[in-house]
PDB file of C-alpha atoms in Angstrom:
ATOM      1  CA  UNK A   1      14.825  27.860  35.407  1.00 80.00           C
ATOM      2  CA  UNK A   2      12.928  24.814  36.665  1.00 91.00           C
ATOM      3  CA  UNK A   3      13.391  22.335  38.975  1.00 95.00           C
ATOM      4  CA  UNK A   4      12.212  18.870  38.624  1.00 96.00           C
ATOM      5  CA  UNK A   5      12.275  15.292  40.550  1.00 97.00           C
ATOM      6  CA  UNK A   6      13.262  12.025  38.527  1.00 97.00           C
ATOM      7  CA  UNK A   7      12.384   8.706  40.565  1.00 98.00           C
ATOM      8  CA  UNK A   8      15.866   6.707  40.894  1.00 97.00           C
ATOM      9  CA  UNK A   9      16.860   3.922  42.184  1.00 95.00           C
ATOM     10  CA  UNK A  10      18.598   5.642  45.192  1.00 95.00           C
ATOM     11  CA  UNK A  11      15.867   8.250  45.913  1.00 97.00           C
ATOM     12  CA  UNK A  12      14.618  11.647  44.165  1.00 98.00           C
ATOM     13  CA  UNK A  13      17.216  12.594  41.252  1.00 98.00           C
ATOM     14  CA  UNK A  14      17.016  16.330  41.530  1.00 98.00           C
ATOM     15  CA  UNK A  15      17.071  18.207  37.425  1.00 98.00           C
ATOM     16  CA  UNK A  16      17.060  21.776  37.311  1.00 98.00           C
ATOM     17  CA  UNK A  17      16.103  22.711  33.651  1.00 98.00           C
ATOM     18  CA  UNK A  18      17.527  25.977  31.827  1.00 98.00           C
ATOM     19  CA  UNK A  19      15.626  27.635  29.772  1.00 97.00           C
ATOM     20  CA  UNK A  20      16.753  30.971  27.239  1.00 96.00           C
ATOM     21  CA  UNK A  21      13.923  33.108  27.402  1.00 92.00           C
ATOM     22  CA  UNK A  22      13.976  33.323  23.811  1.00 93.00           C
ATOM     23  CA  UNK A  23      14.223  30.091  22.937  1.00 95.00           C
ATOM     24  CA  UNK A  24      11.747  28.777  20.297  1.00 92.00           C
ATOM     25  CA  UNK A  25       9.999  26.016  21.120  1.00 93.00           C
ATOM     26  CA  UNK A  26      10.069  22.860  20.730  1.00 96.00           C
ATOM     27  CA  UNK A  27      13.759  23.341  21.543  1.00 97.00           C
ATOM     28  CA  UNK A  28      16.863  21.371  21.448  1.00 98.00           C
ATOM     29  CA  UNK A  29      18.360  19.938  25.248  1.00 98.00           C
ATOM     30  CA  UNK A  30      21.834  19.225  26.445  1.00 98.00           C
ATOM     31  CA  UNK A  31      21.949  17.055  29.659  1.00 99.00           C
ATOM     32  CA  UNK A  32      24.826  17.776  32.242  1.00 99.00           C
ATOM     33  CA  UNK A  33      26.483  16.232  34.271  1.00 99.00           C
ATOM     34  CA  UNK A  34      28.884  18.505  36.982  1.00 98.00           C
ATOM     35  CA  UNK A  35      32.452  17.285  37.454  1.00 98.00           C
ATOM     36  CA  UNK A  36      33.906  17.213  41.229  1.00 98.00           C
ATOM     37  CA  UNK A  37      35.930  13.880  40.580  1.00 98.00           C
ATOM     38  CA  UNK A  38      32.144  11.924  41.684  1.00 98.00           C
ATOM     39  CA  UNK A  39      32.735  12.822  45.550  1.00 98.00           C
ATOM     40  CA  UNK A  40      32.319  17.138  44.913  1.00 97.00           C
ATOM     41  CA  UNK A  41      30.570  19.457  43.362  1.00 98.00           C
ATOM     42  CA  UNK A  42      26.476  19.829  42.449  1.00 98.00           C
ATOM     43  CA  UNK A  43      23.930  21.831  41.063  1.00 98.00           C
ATOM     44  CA  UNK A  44      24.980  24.902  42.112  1.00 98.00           C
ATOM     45  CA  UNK A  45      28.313  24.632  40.748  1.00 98.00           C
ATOM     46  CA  UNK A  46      27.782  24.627  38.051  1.00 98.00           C
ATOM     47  CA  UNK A  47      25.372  26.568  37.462  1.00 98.00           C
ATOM     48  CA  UNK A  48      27.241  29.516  35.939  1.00 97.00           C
ATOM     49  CA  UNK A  49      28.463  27.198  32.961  1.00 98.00           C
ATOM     50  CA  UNK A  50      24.732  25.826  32.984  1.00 98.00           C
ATOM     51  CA  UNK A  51      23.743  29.118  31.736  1.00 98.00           C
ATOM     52  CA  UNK A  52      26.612  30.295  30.141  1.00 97.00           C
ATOM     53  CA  UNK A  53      25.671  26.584  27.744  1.00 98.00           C
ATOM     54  CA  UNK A  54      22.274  27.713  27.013  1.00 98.00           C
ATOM     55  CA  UNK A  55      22.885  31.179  25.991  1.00 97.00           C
ATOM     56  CA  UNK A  56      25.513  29.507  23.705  1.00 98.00           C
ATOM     57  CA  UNK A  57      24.466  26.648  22.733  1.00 98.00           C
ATOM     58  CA  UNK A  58      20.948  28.057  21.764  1.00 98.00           C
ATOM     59  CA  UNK A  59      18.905  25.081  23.415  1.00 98.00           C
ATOM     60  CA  UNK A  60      17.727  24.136  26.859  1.00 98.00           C
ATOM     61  CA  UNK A  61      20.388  22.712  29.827  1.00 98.00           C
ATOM     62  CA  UNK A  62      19.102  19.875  31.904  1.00 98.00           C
ATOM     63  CA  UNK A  63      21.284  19.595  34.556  1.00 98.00           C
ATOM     64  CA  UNK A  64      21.239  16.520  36.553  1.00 98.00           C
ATOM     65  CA  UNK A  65      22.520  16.043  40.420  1.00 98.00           C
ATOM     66  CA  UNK A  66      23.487  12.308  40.709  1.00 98.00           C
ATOM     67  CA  UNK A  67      24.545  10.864  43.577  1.00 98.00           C
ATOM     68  CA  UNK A  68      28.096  11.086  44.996  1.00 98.00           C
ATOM     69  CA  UNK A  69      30.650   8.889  46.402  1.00 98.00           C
ATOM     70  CA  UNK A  70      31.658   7.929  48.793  1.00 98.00           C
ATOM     71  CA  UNK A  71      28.235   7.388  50.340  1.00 98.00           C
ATOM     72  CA  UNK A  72      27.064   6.308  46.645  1.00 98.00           C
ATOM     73  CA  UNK A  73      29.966   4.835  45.102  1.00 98.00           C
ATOM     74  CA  UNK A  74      29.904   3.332  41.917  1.00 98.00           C
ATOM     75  CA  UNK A  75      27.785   2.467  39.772  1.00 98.00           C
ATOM     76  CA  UNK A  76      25.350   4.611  41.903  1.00 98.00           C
ATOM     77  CA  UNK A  77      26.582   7.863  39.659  1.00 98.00           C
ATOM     78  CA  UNK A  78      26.070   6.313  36.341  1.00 98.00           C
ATOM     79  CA  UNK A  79      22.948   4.500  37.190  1.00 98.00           C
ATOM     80  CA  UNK A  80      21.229   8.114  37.743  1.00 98.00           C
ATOM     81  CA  UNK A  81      22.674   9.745  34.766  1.00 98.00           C
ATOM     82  CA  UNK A  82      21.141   6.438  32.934  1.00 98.00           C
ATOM     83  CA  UNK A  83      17.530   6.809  34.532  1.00 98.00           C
ATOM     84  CA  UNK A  84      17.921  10.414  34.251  1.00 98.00           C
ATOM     85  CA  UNK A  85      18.626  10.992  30.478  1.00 98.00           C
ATOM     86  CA  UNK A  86      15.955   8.010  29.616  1.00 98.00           C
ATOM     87  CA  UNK A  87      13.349  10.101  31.649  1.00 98.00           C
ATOM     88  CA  UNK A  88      13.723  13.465  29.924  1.00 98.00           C
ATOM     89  CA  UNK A  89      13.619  11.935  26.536  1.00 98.00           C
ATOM     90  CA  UNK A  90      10.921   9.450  27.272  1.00 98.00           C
ATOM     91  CA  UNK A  91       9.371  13.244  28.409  1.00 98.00           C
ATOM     92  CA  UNK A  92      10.696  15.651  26.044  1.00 98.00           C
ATOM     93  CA  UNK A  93       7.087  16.470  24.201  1.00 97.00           C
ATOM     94  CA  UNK A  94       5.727  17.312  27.628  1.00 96.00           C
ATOM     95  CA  UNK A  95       9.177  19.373  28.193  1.00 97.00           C
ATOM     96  CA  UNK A  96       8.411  20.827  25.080  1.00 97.00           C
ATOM     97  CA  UNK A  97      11.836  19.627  23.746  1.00 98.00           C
ATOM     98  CA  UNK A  98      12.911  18.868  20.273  1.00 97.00           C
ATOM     99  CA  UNK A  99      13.096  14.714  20.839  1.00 97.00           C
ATOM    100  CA  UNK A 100      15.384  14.525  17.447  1.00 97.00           C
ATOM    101  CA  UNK A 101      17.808  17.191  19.115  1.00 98.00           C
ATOM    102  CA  UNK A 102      19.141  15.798  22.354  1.00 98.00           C
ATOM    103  CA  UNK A 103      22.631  15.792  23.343  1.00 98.00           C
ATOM    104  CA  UNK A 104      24.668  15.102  26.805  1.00 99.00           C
ATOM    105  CA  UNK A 105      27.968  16.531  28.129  1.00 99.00           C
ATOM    106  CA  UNK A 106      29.337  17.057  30.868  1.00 98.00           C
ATOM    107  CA  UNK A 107      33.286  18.196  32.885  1.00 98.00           C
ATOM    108  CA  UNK A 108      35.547  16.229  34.383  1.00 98.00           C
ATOM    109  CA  UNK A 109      33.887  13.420  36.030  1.00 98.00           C
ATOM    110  CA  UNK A 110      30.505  14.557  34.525  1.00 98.00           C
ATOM    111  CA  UNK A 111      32.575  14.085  31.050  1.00 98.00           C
ATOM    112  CA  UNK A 112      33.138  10.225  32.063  1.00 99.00           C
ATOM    113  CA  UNK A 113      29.214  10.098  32.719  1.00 99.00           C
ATOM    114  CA  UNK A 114      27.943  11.786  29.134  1.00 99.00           C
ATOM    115  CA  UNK A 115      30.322   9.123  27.346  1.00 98.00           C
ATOM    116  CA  UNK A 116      29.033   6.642  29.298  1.00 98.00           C
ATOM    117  CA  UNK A 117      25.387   7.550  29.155  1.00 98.00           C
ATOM    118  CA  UNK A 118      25.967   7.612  25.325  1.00 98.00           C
ATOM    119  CA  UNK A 119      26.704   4.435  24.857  1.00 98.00           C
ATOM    120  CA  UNK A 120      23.924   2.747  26.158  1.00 98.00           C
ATOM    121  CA  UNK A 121      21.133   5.059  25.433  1.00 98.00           C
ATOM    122  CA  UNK A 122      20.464   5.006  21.602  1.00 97.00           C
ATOM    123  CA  UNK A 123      18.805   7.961  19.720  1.00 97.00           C
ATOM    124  CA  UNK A 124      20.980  10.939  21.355  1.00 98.00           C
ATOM    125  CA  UNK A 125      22.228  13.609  18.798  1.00 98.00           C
ATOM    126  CA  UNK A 126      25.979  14.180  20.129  1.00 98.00           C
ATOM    127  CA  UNK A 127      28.568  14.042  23.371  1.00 98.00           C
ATOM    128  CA  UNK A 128      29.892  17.114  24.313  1.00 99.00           C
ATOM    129  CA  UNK A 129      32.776  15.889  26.558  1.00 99.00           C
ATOM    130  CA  UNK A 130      34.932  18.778  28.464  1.00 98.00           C
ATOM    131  CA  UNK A 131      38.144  17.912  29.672  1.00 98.00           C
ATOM    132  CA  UNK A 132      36.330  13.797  30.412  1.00 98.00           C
ATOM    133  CA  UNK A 133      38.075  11.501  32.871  1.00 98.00           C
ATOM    134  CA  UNK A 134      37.441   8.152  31.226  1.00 98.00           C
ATOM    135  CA  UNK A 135      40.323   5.885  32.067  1.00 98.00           C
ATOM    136  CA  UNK A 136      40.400   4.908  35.803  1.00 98.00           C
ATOM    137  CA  UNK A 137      43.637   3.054  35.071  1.00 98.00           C
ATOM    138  CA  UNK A 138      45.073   6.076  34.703  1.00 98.00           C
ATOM    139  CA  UNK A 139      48.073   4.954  32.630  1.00 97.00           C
ATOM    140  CA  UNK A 140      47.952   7.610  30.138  1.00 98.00           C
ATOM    141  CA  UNK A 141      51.801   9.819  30.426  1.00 98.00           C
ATOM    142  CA  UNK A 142      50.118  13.298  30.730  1.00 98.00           C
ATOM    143  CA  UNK A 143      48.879  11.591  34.268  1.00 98.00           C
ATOM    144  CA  UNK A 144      52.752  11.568  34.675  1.00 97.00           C
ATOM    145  CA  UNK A 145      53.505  14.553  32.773  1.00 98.00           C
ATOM    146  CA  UNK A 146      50.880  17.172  34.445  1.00 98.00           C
ATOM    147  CA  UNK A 147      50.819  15.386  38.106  1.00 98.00           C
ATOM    148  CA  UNK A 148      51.474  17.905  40.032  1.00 98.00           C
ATOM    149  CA  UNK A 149      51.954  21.787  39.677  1.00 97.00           C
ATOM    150  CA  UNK A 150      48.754  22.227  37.368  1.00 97.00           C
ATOM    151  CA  UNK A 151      45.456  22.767  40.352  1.00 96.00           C
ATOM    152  CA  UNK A 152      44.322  18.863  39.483  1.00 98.00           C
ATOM    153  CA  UNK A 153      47.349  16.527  40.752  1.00 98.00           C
ATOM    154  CA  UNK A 154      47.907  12.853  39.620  1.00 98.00           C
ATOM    155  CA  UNK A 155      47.372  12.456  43.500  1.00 98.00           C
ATOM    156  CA  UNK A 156      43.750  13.856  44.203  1.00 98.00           C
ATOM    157  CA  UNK A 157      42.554  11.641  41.617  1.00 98.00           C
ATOM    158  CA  UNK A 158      43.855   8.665  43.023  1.00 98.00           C
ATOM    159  CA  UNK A 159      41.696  10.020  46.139  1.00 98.00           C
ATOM    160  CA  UNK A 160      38.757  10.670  44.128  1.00 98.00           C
ATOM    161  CA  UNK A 161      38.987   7.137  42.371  1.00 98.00           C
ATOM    162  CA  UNK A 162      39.277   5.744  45.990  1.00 98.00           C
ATOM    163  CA  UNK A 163      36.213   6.825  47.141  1.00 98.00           C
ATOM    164  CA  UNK A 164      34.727   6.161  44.257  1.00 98.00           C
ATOM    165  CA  UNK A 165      35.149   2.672  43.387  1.00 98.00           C
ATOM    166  CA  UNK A 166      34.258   0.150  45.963  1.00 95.00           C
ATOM    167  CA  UNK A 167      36.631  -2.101  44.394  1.00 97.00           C
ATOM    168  CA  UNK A 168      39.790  -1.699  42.200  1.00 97.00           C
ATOM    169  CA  UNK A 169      38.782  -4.123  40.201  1.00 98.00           C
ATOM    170  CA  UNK A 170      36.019  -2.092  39.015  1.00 98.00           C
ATOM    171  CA  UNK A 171      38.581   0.529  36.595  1.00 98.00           C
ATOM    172  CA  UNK A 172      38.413  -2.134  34.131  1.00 98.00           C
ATOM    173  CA  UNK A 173      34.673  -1.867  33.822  1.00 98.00           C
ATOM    174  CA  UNK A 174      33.723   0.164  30.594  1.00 98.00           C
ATOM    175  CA  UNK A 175      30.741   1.643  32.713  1.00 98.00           C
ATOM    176  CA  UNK A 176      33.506   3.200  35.106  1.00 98.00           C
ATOM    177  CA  UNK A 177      36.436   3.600  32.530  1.00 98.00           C
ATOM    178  CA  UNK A 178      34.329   4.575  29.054  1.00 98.00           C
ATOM    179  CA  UNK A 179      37.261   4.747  27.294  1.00 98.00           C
ATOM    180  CA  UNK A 180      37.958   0.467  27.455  1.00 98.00           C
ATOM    181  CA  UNK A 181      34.428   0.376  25.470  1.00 98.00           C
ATOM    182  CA  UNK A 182      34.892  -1.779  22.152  1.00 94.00           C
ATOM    183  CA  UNK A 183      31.366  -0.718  20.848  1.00 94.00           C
ATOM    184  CA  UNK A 184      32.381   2.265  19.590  1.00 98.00           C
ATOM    185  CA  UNK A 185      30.842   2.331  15.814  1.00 97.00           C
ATOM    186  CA  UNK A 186      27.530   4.576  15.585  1.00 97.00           C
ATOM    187  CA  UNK A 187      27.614   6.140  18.309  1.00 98.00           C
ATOM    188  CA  UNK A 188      26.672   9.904  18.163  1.00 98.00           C
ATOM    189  CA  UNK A 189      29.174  12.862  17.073  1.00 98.00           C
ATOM    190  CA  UNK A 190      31.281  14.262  19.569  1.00 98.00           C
ATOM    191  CA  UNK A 191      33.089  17.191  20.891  1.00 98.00           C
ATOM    192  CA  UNK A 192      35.907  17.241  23.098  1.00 99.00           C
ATOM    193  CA  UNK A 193      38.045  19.680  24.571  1.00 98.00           C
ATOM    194  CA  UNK A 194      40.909  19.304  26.237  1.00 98.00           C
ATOM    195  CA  UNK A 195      43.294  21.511  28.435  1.00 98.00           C
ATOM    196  CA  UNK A 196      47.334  21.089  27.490  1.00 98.00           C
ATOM    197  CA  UNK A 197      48.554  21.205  31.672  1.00 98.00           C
ATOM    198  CA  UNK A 198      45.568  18.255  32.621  1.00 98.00           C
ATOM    199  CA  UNK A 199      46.269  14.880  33.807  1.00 98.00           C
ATOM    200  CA  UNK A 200      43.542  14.038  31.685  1.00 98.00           C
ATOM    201  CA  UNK A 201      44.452  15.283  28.470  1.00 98.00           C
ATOM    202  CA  UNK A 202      46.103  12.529  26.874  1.00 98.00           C
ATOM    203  CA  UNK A 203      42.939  10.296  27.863  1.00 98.00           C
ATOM    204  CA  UNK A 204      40.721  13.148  25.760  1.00 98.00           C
ATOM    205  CA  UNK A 205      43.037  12.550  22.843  1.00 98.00           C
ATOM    206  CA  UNK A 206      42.834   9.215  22.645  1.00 98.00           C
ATOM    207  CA  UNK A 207      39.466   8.621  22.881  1.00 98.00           C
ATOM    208  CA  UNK A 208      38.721  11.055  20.040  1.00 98.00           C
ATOM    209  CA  UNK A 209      41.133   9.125  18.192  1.00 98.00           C
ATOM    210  CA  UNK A 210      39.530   5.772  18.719  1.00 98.00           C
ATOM    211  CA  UNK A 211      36.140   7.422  18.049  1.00 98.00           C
ATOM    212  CA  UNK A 212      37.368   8.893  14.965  1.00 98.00           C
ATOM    213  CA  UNK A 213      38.535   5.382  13.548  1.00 98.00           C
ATOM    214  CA  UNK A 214      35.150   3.801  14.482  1.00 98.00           C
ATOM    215  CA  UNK A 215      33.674   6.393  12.034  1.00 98.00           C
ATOM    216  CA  UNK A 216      31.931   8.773  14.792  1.00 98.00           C
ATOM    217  CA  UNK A 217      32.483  12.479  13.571  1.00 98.00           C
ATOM    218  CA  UNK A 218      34.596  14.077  16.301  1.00 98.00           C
ATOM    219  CA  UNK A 219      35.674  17.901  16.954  1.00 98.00           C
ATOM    220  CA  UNK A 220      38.769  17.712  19.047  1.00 98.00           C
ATOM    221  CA  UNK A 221      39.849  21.346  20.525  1.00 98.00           C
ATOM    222  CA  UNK A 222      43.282  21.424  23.044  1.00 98.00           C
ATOM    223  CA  UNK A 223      43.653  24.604  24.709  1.00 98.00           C
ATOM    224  CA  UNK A 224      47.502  24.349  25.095  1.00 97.00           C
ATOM    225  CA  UNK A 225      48.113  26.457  28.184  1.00 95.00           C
ATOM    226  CA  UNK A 226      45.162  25.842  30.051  1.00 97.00           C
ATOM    227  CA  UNK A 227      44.532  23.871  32.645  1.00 98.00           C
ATOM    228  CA  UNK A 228      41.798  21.468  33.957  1.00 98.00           C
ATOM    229  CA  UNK A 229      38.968  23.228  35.036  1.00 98.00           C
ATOM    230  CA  UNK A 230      39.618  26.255  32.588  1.00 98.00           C
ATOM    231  CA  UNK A 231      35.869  26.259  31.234  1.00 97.00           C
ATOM    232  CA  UNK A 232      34.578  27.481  34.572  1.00 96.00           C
ATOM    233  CA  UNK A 233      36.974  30.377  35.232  1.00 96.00           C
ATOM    234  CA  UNK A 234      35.681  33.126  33.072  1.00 89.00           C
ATOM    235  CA  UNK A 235      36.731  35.644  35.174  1.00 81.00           C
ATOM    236  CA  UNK A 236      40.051  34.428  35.597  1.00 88.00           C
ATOM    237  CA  UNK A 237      41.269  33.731  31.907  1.00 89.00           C
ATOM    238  CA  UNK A 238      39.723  34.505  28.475  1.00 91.00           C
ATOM    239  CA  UNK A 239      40.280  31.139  27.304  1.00 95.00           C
ATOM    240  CA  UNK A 240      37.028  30.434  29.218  1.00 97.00           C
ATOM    241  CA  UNK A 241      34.899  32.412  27.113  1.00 96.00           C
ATOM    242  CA  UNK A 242      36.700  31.091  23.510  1.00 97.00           C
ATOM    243  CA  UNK A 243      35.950  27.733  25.162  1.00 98.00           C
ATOM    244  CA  UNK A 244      32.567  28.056  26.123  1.00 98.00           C
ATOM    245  CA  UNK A 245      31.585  30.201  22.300  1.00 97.00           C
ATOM    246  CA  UNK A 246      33.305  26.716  20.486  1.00 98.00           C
ATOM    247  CA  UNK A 247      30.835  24.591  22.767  1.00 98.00           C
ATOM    248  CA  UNK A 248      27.867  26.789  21.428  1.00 98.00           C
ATOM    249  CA  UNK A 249      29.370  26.784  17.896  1.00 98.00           C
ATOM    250  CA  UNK A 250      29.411  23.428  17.845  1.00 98.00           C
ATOM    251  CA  UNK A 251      25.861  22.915  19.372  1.00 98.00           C
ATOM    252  CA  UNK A 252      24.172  25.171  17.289  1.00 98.00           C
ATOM    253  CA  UNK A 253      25.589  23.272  14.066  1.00 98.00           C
ATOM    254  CA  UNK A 254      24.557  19.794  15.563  1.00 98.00           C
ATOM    255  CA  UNK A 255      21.314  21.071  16.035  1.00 98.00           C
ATOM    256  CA  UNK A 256      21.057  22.649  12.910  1.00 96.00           C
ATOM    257  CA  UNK A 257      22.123  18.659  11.199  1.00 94.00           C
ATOM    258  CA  UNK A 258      19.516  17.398  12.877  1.00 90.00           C
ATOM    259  CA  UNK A 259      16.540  17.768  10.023  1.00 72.00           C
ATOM    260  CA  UNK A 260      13.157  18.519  11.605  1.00 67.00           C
TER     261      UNK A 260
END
């Protein structure tokens, strides 16, 4: 595990870098981005799943610690995931990382960040989005549906939106709500996963969809009793574990698609 320093536009963007000890180099990379609903959370974490990804997912984990609302609200977040994922592949020979085999992903929040990042920054080999917030509207009925009684309320993210946007206007903003994107077409495969008792879900299903009909391969995996968050509780429920071996499944075969 290494730490590095990206220059930002806000100040030192702090990386720490995963590495299997096995790992052949030059090696694939995922970039991550945490979830905490863009006012929680950092590199610590996450840094469990962090590992848990590499081991899986057979590459290295960059993960990245943007800045947070509400002292950095919006676009402060995706600005750093931007100048972060354009510095570690403008870097990746010196990394010693495959260039051809970069992906991002990240939960919650961080989910809303990898789609983002994907769609402006071309060359990337996949999106692996887990459990993604991506419509700040949130009009989507499992907001209504799973509000309340599932850990992640309807409620708190009306909080978290609130100190994250500066303005309301902003939800309409593809760079804050990925999913109200038009420029779909060509835009690297995907895998999402969804939990069945998450505000979020139905916004996961729909953006596969829409991805799907814009021709982007897509892997779309519900876990119907979990809830948000599920991915990080492995020693709470096994559904964890099945969730995190589909992630490095699915990594391994993207890697594997991407000829050397």
């Amino acid at each position: 595990m290494d730490d590095l320093f990206v220059a930002g536009a806000g100040g030192d963007i702090a990386i720490r870098l995963y590495t299997p000890l096995d790992l052949v180099r030059p090696a694939p990379l995922l970039i991550f981005f945490h979830g905490g609903g863009f006012v929680y959370c950092d590199l610590d974490t996450h840094d469990a799943l962090c590992r848990s990804l590499a081991q899986s997912g057979r590459c290295n984990v960059a993960s990245v610690d943007y800045r947070l609302a509400p002292e950095y609200g919006f676009p402060a977040a995706p600005d750093d995931a931007i100048t972060a994922t354009k510095w570690l592949v403008a870097n990746a020979h010196r990394l010693e990382i495959a260039s051809h085999k970069i992906a991002v992903g990240g939960d919650s929040a961080g989910g809303n960040l990898a789609a983002g990042v994907s769609q402006v920054v071309p060359g990337l080999a996949g999106q692996l989005l887990i459990y993604p917030w991506l419509d700040m509207r949130m009009r989507h009925r499992s907001h209504y549906v799973n509000g309340s009684g599932y850990m992640l309320t309807r409620a708190a993210l009306l909080w978290f939106r609130s100190h994250y946007l500066t303005d309301l206007s902003q939800r309409n903003n593809p760079r804050a709500s990925p999913i109200l994107t038009n420029l779909l077409a060509g835009l690297p495969r995907a895998f999402i996963l969804a939990a069945g008792y998450d505000p979020l879900r139905d916004e996961a299903t729909d953006y596969a969809r829409r991805l799907s009909e814009a021709g982007v391969p897509v892997c779309y995996s519900e876990y119907a009793g979990q809830i948000h968050g599920f991915a990080m509780m492995n020693r709470i429920t096994s559904g964890a574990d099945l969730a995190v071996q589909e992630i490095g499944e699915w990594l391994v075969d993207l890697w594997e698609t991407q000829a050397d």
